[in-house]
Amino acid sequence: QVRLVESGGGSVQPGDSLTLSCWVSGDIFSSYNIGWFRQAPGEGREFVAVIGWSGKTTDTADSVKGRFTISRENVKNTVYLQMNSLKPDDAAVYYCAATRDWGRAASYDFWGQGTQVTVSS
């Protein structure tokens, strides 16, 4: 059974940084692309970033480009989302997900439970 477990969420002030982690169980990690999504209350799910299985290819949403960085450590079965210069608009539940596809419209096979990020002064 494949599990994705997010961690690292919390409550921060505008301008602060936070790093989210996504740990993936099972043997799929090294062959799957891992994406981050977020959903704010009353809003639809939004693509944030994705990283290819090798770690060499990434794609980041324009709304966070230059502030968020996605990376992965295959030996630890973990993908990270480094978030800098956080804004109140970044507040949401953040989810990681796994897919063999590529592209912002890719269909994701497995999802985590999410971790809450709150940004307020």
GROMACS .gro file of C-alpha atoms in nm:
model
  121
    1GLN     CA    1   0.000   0.000   0.000
    2VAL     CA    2   0.131   0.342  -0.095
    3ARG     CA    3   0.115   0.622   0.158
    4LEU     CA    4   0.212   0.986   0.130
    5VAL     CA    5   0.260   1.174   0.456
    6GLU     CA    6   0.302   1.551   0.465
    7SER     CA    7   0.462   1.735   0.756
    8GLY     CA    8   0.608   2.073   0.839
    9GLY     CA    9   0.298   2.288   0.826
   10GLY     CA   10   0.232   2.551   1.087
   11SER     CA   11   0.144   2.910   1.163
   12VAL     CA   12   0.387   3.182   1.053
   13GLN     CA   13   0.395   3.554   0.991
   14PRO     CA   14   0.413   3.722   0.648
   15GLY     CA   15   0.770   3.715   0.519
   16ASP     CA   16   0.862   3.401   0.712
   17SER     CA   17   0.983   3.072   0.567
   18LEU     CA   18   0.859   2.718   0.607
   19THR     CA   19   0.967   2.383   0.466
   20LEU     CA   20   0.713   2.110   0.399
   21SER     CA   21   0.809   1.745   0.367
   22CYS     CA   22   0.634   1.463   0.185
   23TRP     CA   23   0.742   1.112   0.276
   24VAL     CA   24   0.633   0.833   0.042
   25SER     CA   25   0.611   0.471   0.148
   26GLY     CA   26   0.662   0.170  -0.071
   27ASP     CA   27   0.883   0.110  -0.369
   28ILE     CA   28   0.723   0.362  -0.604
   29PHE     CA   29   0.907   0.672  -0.494
   30SER     CA   30   1.202   0.654  -0.730
   31SER     CA   31   0.977   0.604  -1.034
   32TYR     CA   32   0.706   0.861  -0.964
   33ASN     CA   33   0.686   1.233  -1.013
   34ILE     CA   34   0.575   1.411  -0.696
   35GLY     CA   35   0.362   1.723  -0.695
   36TRP     CA   36   0.249   1.976  -0.437
   37PHE     CA   37  -0.098   2.127  -0.441
   38ARG     CA   38  -0.284   2.358  -0.207
   39GLN     CA   39  -0.642   2.438  -0.128
   40ALA     CA   40  -0.762   2.741   0.063
   41PRO     CA   41  -1.107   2.752   0.228
   42GLY     CA   42  -1.377   2.800  -0.034
   43GLU     CA   43  -1.128   2.767  -0.319
   44GLY     CA   44  -1.043   2.495  -0.566
   45ARG     CA   45  -0.728   2.290  -0.552
   46GLU     CA   46  -0.430   2.474  -0.699
   47PHE     CA   47  -0.114   2.332  -0.851
   48VAL     CA   48   0.198   2.456  -0.673
   49ALA     CA   49   0.498   2.259  -0.801
   50VAL     CA   50   0.608   1.920  -0.930
   51ILE     CA   51   0.940   1.739  -0.950
   52GLY     CA   52   1.034   1.455  -1.180
   53TRP     CA   53   1.136   1.114  -1.054
   54SER     CA   54   1.505   1.185  -1.113
   55GLY     CA   55   1.493   1.526  -0.953
   56LYS     CA   56   1.627   1.691  -1.268
   57THR     CA   57   1.298   1.837  -1.390
   58THR     CA   58   1.070   2.073  -1.203
   59ASP     CA   59   0.774   2.297  -1.275
   60THR     CA   60   0.650   2.571  -1.044
   61ALA     CA   61   0.333   2.777  -1.054
   62ASP     CA   62   0.378   3.142  -1.148
   63SER     CA   63   0.212   3.250  -0.825
   64VAL     CA   64   0.499   3.105  -0.618
   65LYS     CA   65   0.789   3.109  -0.863
   66GLY     CA   66   1.096   3.269  -0.710
   67ARG     CA   67   0.966   3.207  -0.358
   68PHE     CA   68   0.900   2.830  -0.345
   69THR     CA   69   1.149   2.558  -0.434
   70ILE     CA   70   1.074   2.189  -0.475
   71SER     CA   71   1.341   1.924  -0.425
   72ARG     CA   72   1.370   1.555  -0.344
   73GLU     CA   73   1.596   1.308  -0.167
   74ASN     CA   74   1.534   0.967  -0.317
   75VAL     CA   75   1.740   0.791  -0.048
   76LYS     CA   76   1.495   0.928   0.209
   77ASN     CA   77   1.180   0.880  -0.002
   78THR     CA   78   1.108   1.247   0.065
   79VAL     CA   79   1.015   1.553  -0.137
   80TYR     CA   80   1.049   1.901   0.008
   81LEU     CA   81   0.877   2.231  -0.060
   82GLN     CA   82   1.085   2.522   0.064
   83MET     CA   83   0.858   2.825   0.098
   84ASN     CA   84   1.012   3.168   0.146
   85SER     CA   85   0.862   3.516   0.175
   86LEU     CA   86   0.525   3.372   0.267
   87LYS     CA   87   0.217   3.584   0.208
   88PRO     CA   88  -0.133   3.561   0.356
   89ASP     CA   89  -0.251   3.433   0.015
   90ASP     CA   90  -0.026   3.128   0.062
   91ALA     CA   91  -0.237   3.009   0.355
   92ALA     CA   92  -0.398   2.676   0.265
   93VAL     CA   93  -0.390   2.304   0.321
   94TYR     CA   94  -0.094   2.170   0.126
   95TYR     CA   95  -0.108   1.823  -0.028
   96CYS     CA   96   0.153   1.610  -0.199
   97ALA     CA   97   0.063   1.356  -0.463
   98ALA     CA   98   0.233   1.099  -0.686
   99THR     CA   99   0.195   1.046  -1.060
  100ARG     CA  100   0.368   0.877  -1.352
  101ASP     CA  101   0.244   1.151  -1.582
  102TRP     CA  102   0.389   1.496  -1.642
  103GLY     CA  103   0.222   1.832  -1.685
  104ARG     CA  104   0.000   2.052  -1.473
  105ALA     CA  105  -0.308   1.858  -1.584
  106ALA     CA  106  -0.156   1.523  -1.497
  107SER     CA  107  -0.369   1.264  -1.324
  108TYR     CA  108  -0.232   1.181  -0.980
  109ASP     CA  109  -0.261   0.828  -0.846
  110PHE     CA  110  -0.188   0.875  -0.477
  111TRP     CA  111  -0.251   1.163  -0.235
  112GLY     CA  112  -0.149   1.257   0.115
  113GLN     CA  113  -0.379   1.383   0.389
  114GLY     CA  114  -0.249   1.740   0.379
  115THR     CA  115  -0.076   1.979   0.616
  116GLN     CA  116  -0.210   2.319   0.718
  117VAL     CA  117  -0.015   2.637   0.653
  118THR     CA  118  -0.140   2.958   0.814
  119VAL     CA  119   0.012   3.297   0.734
  120SER     CA  120  -0.105   3.591   0.939
  121SER     CA  121   0.027   3.878   1.143
   0.00000   0.00000   0.00000
